[in-house]
CSV table of C-alpha atoms in Angstrom, one decimal:
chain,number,residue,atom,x,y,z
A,286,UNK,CA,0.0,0.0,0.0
A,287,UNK,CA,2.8,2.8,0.6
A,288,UNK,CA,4.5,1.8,-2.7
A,289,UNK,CA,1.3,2.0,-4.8
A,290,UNK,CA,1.3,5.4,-2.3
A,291,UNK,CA,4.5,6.4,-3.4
A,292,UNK,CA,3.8,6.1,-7.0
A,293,UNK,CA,0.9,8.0,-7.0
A,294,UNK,CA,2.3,10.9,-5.7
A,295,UNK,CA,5.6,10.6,-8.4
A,296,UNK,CA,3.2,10.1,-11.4
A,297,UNK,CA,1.2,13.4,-9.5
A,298,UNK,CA,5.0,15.4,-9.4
A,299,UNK,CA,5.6,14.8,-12.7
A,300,UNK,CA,1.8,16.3,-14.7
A,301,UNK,CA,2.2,19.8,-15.8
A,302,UNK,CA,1.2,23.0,-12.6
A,303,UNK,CA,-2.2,22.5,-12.4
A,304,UNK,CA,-2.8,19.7,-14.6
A,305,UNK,CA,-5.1,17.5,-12.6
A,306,UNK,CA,-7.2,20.5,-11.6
A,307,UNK,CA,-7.6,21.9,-15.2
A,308,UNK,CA,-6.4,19.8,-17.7
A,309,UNK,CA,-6.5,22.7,-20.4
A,310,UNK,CA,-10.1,22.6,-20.2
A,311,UNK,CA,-12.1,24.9,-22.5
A,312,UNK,CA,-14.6,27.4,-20.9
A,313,UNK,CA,-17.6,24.9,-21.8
A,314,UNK,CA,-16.1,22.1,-20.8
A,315,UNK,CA,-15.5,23.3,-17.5
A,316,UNK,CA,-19.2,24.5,-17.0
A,317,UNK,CA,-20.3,21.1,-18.6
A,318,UNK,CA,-18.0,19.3,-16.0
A,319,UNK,CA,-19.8,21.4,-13.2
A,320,UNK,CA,-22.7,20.5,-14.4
A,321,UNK,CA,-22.1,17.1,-14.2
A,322,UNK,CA,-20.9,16.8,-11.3
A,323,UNK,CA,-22.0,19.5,-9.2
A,324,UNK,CA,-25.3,19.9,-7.4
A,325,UNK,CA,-28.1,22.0,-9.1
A,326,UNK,CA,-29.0,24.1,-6.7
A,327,UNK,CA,-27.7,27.4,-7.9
A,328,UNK,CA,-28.4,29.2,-11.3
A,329,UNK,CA,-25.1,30.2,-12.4
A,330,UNK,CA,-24.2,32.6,-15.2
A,331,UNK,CA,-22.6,31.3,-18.1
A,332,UNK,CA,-18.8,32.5,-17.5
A,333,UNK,CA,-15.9,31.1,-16.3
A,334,UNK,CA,-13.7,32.8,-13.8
A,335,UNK,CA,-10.1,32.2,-13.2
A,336,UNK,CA,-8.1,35.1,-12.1
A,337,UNK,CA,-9.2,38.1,-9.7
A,338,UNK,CA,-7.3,41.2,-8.9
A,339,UNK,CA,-8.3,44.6,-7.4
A,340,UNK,CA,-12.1,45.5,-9.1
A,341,UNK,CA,-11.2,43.1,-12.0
A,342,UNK,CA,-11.7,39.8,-12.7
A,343,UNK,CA,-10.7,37.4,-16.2
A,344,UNK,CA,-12.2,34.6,-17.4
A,345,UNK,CA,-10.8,31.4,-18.8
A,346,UNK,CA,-10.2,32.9,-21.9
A,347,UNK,CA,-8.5,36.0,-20.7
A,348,UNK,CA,-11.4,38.6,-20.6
A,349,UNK,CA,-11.2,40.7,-18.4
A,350,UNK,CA,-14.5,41.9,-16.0
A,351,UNK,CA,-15.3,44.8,-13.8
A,352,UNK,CA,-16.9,43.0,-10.6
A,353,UNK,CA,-19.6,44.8,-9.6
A,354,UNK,CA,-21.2,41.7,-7.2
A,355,UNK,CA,-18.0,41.7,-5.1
A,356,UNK,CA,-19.1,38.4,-4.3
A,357,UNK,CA,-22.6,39.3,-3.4
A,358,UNK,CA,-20.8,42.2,-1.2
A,359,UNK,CA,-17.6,40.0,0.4
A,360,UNK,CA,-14.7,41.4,-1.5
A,361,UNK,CA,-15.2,45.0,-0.2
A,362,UNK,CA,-10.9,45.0,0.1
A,363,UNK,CA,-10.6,44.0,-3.8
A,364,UNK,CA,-10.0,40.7,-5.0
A,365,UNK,CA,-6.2,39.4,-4.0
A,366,UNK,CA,-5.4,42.3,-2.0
A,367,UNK,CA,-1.9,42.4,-1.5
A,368,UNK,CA,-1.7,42.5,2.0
A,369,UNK,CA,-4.1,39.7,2.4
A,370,UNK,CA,-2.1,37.4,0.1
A,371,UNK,CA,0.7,38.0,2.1
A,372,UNK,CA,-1.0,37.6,5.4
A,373,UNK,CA,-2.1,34.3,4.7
A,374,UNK,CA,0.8,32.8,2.5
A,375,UNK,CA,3.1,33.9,5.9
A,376,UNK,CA,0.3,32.7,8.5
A,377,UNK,CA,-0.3,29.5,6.3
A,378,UNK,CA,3.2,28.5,6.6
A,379,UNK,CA,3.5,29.0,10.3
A,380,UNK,CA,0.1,27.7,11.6
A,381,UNK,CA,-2.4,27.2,9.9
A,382,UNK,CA,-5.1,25.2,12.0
A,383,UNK,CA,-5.4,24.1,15.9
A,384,UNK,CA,-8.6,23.8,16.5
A,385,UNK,CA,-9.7,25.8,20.0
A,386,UNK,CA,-8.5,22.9,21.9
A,387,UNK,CA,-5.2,25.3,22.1
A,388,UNK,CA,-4.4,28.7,22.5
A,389,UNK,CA,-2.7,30.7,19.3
A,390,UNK,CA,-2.1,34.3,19.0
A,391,UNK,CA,-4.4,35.5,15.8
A,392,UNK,CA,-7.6,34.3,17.9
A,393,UNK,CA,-6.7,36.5,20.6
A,394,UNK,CA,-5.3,39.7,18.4
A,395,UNK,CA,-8.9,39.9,16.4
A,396,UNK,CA,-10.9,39.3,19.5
A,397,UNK,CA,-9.1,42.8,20.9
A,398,UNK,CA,-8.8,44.7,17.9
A,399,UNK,CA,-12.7,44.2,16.6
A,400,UNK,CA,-13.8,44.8,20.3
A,401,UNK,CA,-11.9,47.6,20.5
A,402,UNK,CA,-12.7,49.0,17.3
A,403,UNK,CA,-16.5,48.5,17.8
A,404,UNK,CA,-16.8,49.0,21.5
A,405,UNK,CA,-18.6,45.6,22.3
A,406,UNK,CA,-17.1,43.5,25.1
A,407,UNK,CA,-16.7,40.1,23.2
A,408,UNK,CA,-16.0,38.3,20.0
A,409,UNK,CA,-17.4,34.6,19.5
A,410,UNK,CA,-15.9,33.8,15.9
A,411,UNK,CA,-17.3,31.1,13.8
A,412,UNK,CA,-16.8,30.0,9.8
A,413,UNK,CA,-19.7,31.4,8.0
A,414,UNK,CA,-23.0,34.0,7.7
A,415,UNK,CA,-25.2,31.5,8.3
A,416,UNK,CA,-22.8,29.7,11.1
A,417,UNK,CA,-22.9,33.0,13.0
A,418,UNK,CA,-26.6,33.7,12.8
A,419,UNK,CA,-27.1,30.4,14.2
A,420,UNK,CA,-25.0,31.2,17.4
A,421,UNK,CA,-26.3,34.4,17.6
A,422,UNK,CA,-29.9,32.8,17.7
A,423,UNK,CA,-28.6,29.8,20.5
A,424,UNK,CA,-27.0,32.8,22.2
A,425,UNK,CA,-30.4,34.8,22.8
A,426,UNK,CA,-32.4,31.3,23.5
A,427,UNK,CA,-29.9,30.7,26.7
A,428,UNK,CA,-30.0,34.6,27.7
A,429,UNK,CA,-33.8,33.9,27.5
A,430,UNK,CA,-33.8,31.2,29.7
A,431,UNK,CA,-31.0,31.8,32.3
A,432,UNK,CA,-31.4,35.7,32.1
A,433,UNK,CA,-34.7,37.0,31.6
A,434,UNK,CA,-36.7,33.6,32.9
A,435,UNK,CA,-38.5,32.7,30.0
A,436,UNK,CA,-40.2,28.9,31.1
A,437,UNK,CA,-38.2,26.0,29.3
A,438,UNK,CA,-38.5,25.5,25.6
A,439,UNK,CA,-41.2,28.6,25.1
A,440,UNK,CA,-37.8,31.4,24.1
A,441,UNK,CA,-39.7,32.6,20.6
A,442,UNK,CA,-37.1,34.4,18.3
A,443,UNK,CA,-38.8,37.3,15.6
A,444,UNK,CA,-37.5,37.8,12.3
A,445,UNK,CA,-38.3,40.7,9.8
A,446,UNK,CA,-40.5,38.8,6.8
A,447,UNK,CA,-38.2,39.4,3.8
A,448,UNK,CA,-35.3,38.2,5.9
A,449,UNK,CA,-32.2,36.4,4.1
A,450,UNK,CA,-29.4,35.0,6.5
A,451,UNK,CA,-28.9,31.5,4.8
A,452,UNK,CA,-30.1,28.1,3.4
A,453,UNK,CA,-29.6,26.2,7.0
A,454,UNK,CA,-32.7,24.7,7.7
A,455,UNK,CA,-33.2,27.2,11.1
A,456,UNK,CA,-32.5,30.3,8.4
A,457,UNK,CA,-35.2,28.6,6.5
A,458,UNK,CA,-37.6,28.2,9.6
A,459,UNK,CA,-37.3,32.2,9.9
A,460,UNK,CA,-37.8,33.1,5.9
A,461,UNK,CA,-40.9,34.2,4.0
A,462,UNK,CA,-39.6,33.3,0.9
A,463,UNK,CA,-42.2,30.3,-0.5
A,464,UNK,CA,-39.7,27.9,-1.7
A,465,UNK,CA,-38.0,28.0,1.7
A,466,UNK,CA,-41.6,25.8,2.3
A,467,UNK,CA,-41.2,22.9,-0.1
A,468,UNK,CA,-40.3,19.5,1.7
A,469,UNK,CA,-37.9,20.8,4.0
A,470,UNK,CA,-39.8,20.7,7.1
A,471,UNK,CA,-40.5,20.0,10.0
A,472,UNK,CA,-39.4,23.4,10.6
A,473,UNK,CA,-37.9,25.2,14.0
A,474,UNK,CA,-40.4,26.0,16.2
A,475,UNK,CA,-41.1,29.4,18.2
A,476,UNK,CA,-39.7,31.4,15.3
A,477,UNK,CA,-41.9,34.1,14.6
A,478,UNK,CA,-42.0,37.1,11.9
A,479,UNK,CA,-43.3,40.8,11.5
A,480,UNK,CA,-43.2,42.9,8.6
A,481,UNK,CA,-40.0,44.7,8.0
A,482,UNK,CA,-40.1,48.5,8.6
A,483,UNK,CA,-43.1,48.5,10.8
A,484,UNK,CA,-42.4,49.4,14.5
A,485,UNK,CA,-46.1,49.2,15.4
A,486,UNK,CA,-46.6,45.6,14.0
A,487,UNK,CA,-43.3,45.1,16.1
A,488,UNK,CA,-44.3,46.8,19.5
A,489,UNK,CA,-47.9,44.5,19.5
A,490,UNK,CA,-45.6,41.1,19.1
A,491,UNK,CA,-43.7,42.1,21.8
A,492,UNK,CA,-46.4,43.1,24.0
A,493,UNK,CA,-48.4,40.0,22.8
A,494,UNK,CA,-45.8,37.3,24.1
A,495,UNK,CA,-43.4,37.9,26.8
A,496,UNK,CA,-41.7,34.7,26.0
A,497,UNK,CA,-40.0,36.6,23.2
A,498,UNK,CA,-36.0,36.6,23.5
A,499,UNK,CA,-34.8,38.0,20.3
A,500,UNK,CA,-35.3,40.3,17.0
A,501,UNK,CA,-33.3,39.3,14.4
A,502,UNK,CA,-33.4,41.7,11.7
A,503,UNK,CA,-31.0,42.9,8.9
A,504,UNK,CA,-30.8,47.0,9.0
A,505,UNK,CA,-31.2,47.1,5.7
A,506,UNK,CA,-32.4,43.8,3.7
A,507,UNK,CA,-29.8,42.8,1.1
A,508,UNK,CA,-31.4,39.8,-0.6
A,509,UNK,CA,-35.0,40.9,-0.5
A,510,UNK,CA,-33.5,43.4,-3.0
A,511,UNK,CA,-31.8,46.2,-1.0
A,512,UNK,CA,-34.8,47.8,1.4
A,513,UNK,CA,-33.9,50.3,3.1
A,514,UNK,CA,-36.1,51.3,6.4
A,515,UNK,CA,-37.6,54.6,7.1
A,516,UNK,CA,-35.8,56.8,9.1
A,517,UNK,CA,-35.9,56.2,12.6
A,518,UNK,CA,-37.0,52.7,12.3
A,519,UNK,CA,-33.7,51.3,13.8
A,520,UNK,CA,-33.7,53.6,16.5
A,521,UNK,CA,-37.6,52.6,17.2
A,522,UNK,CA,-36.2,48.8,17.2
A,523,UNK,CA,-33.9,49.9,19.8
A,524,UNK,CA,-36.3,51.6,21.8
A,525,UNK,CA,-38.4,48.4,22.0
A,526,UNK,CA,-36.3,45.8,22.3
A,527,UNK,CA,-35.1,47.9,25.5
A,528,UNK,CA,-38.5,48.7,26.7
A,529,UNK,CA,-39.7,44.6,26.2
A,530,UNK,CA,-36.5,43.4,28.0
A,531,UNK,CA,-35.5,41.6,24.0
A,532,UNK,CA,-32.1,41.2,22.9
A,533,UNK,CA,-31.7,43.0,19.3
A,534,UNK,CA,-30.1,41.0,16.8
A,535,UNK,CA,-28.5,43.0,14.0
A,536,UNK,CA,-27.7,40.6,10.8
A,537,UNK,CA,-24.8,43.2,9.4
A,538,UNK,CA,-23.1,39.8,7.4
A,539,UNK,CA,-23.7,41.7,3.6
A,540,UNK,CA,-24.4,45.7,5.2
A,541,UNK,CA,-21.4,45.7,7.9
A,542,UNK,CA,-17.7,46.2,7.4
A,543,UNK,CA,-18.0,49.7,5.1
A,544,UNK,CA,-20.0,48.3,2.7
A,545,UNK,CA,-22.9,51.1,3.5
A,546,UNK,CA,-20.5,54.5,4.0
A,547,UNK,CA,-20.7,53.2,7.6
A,548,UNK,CA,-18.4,50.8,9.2
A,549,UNK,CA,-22.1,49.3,10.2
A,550,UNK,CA,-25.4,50.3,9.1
A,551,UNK,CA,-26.7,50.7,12.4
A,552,UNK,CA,-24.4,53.5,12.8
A,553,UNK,CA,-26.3,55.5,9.9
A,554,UNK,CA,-29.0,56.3,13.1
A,555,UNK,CA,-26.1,55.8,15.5
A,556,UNK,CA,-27.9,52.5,17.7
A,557,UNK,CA,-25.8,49.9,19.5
A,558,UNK,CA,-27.8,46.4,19.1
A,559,UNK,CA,-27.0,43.5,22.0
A,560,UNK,CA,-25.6,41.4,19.1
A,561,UNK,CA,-24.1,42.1,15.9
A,562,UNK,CA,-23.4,39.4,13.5
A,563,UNK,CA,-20.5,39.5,10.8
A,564,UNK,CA,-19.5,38.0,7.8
A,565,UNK,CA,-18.9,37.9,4.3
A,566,UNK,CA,-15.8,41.4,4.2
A,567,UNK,CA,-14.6,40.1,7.1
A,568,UNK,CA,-11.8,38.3,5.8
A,569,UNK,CA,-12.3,40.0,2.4
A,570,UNK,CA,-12.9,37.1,0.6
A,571,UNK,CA,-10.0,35.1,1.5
A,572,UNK,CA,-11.0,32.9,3.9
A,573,UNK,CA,-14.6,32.0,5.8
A,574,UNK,CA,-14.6,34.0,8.8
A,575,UNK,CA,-17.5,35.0,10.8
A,576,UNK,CA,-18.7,35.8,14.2
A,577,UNK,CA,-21.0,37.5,16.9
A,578,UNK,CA,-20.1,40.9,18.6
A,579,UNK,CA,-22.0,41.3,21.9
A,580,UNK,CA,-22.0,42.4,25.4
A,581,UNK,CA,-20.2,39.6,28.0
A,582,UNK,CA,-22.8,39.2,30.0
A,583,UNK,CA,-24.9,38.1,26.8
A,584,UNK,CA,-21.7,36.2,24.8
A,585,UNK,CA,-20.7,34.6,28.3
A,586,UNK,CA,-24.3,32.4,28.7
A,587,UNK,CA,-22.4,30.1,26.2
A,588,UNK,CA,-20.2,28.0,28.9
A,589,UNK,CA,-17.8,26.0,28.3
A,590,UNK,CA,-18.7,22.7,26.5
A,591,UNK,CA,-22.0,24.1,25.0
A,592,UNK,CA,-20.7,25.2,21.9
A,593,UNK,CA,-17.8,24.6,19.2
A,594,UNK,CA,-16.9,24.5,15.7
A,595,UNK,CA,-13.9,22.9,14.9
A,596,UNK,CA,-12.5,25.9,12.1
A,597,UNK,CA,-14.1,28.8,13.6
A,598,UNK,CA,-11.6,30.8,15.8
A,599,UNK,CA,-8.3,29.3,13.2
A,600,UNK,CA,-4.9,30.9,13.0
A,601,UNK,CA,-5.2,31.7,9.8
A,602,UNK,CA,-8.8,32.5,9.6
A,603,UNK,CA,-8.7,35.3,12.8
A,604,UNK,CA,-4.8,36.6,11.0
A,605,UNK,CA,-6.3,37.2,7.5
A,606,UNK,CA,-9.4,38.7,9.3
A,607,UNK,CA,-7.2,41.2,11.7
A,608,UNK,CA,-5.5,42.0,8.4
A,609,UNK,CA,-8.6,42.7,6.6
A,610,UNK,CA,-10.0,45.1,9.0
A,611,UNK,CA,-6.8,46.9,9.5
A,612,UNK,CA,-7.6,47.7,5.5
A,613,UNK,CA,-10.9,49.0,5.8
A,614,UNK,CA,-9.9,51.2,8.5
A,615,UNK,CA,-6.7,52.7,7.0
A,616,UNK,CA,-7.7,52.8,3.2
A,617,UNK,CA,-11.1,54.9,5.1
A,618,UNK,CA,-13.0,52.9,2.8
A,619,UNK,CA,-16.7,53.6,4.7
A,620,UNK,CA,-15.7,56.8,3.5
A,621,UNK,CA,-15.2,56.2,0.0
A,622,UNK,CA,-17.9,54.3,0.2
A,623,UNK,CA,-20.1,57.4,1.1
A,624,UNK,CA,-18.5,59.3,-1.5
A,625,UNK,CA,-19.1,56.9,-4.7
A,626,UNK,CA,-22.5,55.9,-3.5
A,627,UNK,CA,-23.3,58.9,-4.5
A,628,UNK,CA,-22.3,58.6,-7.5
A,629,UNK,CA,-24.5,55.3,-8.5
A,630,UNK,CA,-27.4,56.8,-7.2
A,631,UNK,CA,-27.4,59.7,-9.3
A,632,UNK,CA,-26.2,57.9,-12.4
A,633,UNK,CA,-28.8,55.5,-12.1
A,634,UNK,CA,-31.6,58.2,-10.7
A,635,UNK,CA,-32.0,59.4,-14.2
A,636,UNK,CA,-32.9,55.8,-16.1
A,637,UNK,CA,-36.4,56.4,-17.4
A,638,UNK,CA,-39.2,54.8,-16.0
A,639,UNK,CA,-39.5,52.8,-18.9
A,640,UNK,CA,-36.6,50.7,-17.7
A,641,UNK,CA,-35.6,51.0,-14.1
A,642,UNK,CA,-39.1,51.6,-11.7
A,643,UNK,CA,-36.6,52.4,-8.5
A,644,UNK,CA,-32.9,53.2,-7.4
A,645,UNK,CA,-32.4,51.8,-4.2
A,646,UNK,CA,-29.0,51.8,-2.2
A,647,UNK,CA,-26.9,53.5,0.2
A,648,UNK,CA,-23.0,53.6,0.2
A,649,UNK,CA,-22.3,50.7,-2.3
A,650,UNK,CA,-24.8,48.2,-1.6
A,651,UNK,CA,-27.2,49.3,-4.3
A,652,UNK,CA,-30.1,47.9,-6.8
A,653,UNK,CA,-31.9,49.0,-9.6
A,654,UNK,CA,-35.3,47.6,-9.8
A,655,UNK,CA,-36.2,47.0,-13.7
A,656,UNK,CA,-39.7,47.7,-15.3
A,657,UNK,CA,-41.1,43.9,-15.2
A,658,UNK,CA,-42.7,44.9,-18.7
A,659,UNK,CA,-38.9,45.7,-19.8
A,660,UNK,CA,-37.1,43.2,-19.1
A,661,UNK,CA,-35.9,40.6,-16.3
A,662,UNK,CA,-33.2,40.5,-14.5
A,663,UNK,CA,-31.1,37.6,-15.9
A,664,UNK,CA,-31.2,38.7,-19.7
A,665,UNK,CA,-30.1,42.0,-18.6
A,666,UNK,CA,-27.1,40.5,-16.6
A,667,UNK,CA,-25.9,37.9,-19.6
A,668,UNK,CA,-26.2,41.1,-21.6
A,669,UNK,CA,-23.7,43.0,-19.0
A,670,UNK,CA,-21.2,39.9,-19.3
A,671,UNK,CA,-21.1,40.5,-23.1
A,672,UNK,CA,-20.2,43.9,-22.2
A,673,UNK,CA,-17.5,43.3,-19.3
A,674,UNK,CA,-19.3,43.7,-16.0
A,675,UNK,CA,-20.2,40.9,-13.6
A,676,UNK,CA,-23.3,40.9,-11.4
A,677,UNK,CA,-26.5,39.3,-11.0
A,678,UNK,CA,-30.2,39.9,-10.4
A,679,UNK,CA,-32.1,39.6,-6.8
A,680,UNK,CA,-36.2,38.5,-7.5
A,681,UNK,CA,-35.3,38.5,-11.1
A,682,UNK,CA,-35.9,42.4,-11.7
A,683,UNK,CA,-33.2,43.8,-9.5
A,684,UNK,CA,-29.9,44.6,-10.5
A,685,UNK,CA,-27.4,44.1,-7.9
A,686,UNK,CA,-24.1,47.0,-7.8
A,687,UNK,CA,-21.6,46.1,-4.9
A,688,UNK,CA,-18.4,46.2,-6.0
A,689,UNK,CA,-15.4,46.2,-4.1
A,690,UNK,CA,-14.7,49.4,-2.4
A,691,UNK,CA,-11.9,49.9,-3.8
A,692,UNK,CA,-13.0,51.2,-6.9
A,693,UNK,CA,-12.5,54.4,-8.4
A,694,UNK,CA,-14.9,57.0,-9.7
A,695,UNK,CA,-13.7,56.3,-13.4
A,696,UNK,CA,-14.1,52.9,-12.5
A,697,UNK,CA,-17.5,53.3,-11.2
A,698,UNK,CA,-18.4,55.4,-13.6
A,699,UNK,CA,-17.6,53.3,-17.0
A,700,UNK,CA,-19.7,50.7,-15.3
A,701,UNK,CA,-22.6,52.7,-14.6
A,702,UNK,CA,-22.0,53.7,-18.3
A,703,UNK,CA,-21.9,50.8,-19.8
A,704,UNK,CA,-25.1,49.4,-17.5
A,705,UNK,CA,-27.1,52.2,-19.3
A,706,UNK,CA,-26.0,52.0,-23.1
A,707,UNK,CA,-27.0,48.1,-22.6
A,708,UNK,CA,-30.1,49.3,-20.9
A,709,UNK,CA,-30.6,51.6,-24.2
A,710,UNK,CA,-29.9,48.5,-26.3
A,711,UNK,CA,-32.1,46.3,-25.0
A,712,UNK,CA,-34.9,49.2,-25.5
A,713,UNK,CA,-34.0,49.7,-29.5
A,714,UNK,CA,-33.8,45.8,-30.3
A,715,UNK,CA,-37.2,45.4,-28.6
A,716,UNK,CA,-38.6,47.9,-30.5
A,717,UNK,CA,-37.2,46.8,-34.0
């Protein structure tokens, strides 16, 4: 057995760099291989991508892409940033994994400079979005129990309807999206929802159920296709989570970490929520890292032997993570986020009716909502690949624009330019 080992490997050393992965596949064989093999639970666009660097992106061919998806809103430091590649090649070939079962230095060096930089107490870090909001949701369960009394299995959790935080099957228990309901259940019980931007609808669950431990809402919803709340609404969720003795749950995975001209977007009304879940720009795309921000009094309910994960916390996870928020803060890019935001929203403000029905954004998470008797979503997008920019649609009308923050106004602005000449496009061919 170590013989026929030991040949394998040689026969391995000897292939071409990347042989066995590629093979000198075309682009349609690759996305005929994925289809083959892969599951078939995602729609994907037809290109292939093999090299990212900065705002750019090439495909298998060599063409090169603006990103404007940023990995639905991960790669707010650029794709390959430097400092992040070097980071994790030096971390990588030092220590790469432990597992919690030991103490290592990065876990330690996040935990103070996250704390520090956001003014909560504690940092439980996990692997991904959906990871996170699930310890965020065990968190507030135990708080409800050992904290504000609630009577054994009765702790009820309320979610914003609209609500995107993942596929797990407790992020589907909390959804009001109607395939979310199709031979997945039995669902998670005591999960409850309200409509999103409605404080009253909000204040009469509370006062309706005082077995209520949590509100777990996104400040403003990504995937639902960027809905932003009325002014004041965040501070109003504030006010009654305080008043109703409920710990607030803000889902910042997609809207935290700059991506809003804010380094959250519960700072744009200036709130402080018990727990504030993170993801996606966290380790700029580099490597799954994710967590929970809260008070220790909240974070601490979680004793020892109640909860694990046997990545979350890594070396190199919590170094490329440290590394990545060192970046946002010293390239000020909530700032520039502000700034260009701007930008989009007045480019895109002036797309006839016709087309676009709605702008909606701030900073650089935006969408613009296309005229259903226009066009959809996905044609729009496959047209947009033709022309060199990369994104996709949200409920098939929406146009997603969240590129990294790096860009640049001329940057920004030959995409915006080149979303509206295809916009024009589509509008002549349809008429001829």
């Amino acid at each position: 057995m170590r013989s026929a080992t030991r040949n394998l490997f040689a026969v391995a050393s000897t292939l071409p760099r990347n042989a066995i992965i590629s093979r000198a596949l075309s682009a349609r064989q690759i996305i005929d291989r994925d289809e083959r093999y892969g599951g078939h639970h995602f729609k994907t666009l037809p290109v292939v991508i093999s090299r990212g660097q900065g705002v750019y992106c090439w495909d298998k061919d060599g063409k090169r892409y603006t990103d404007l998806l940023g990995g639905f809103a991960t790669m707010n430091q650029g794709h390959s940033h430097p400092r992040l590649v070097r980071v994790m090649q030096q971390q990588a070939a030092t220590l790469a994994h432990t597992s919690r079962a030991f103490y290592s230095e990065p876990h330690g060096a996040l935990g103070e400079y996250i704390t520090n930089l956001t003014g909560y107490d504690r940092f439980l870090p996990m692997n991904t979005g959906v990871e996170a909001g699930d310890t965020a949701l065990k968190i507030a369960r135990r708080w409800g129990y050992r904290t504000k009394k609630i009577q054994s299995n009765r702790a009820t959790v309320v979610f914003a309807r609209g609500n995107y935080w993942g596929r797990s099957l407790a992020a589907l228990s909390s959804s009001t999206d109607p395939p979310c309901y199709t031979d997945f259940g039995p669902y998670m019980p005591a999960f409850e929802n309200v409509p999103y931007n409605d404080l009253a609808a909000l204040e009469r669950k509370f006062s309706d159920n005082p077995d209520i431990c949590a509100f777990m809402v996104e400040p403003i919803q990504g995937e639902a296709g960027v809905n932003i709340p009325s002014k004041g609404y965040l501070k109003g969720v504030r006010e009654l989570c305080t008043k109703y003795n409920v710990l607030w749950i803000a889902d910042e995975v997609q809207t935290g970490l700059c991506r809003t001209g804010k380094l959250f977007a519960v700072d744009h009304e200036a709130v402080k929520p018990d727990m504030l879940v993170v993801g996606k720009a966290l380790s700029g795309g580099m490597y799954p890292v994710s967590g929970v921000l809260g008070k220790s009094e909240i974070i601490l309910t979680l004793e020892t032997g109640v909860h694990g994960s046997t990545f979350g916390g890594s070396p190199l996870g919590q170094a490329v993570a440290l590394e990545a928020l060192k970046i946002l803060e010293e390239e000020k890019l909530a700032d520039k986020a502000a700034a260009l935001g701007k930008i989009v929203q007045t480019e895109l403000e002036k797309v006839p009716k016709d087309m676009a029905i709605e702008f909606r954004g701030r900073g650089l998470l935006a969408g613009l909502k296309l005229n259903p008797d226009f066009a959809n979503g996905w044609d729009i997008c496959t047209r947009l690949i033709n022309r060199g920019l990369l994104t996709r649609p949200a409920h098939n009308y929406i146009i997603r624009i969240s590129p990294p923050l790096i860009i640049n106004e001329e940057q920004l602005k030959q995409a915006l330019t080149i979303i509206t000449d295809t916009l024009y496009e589509y509008k002549k061919e349809k008429k001829n």
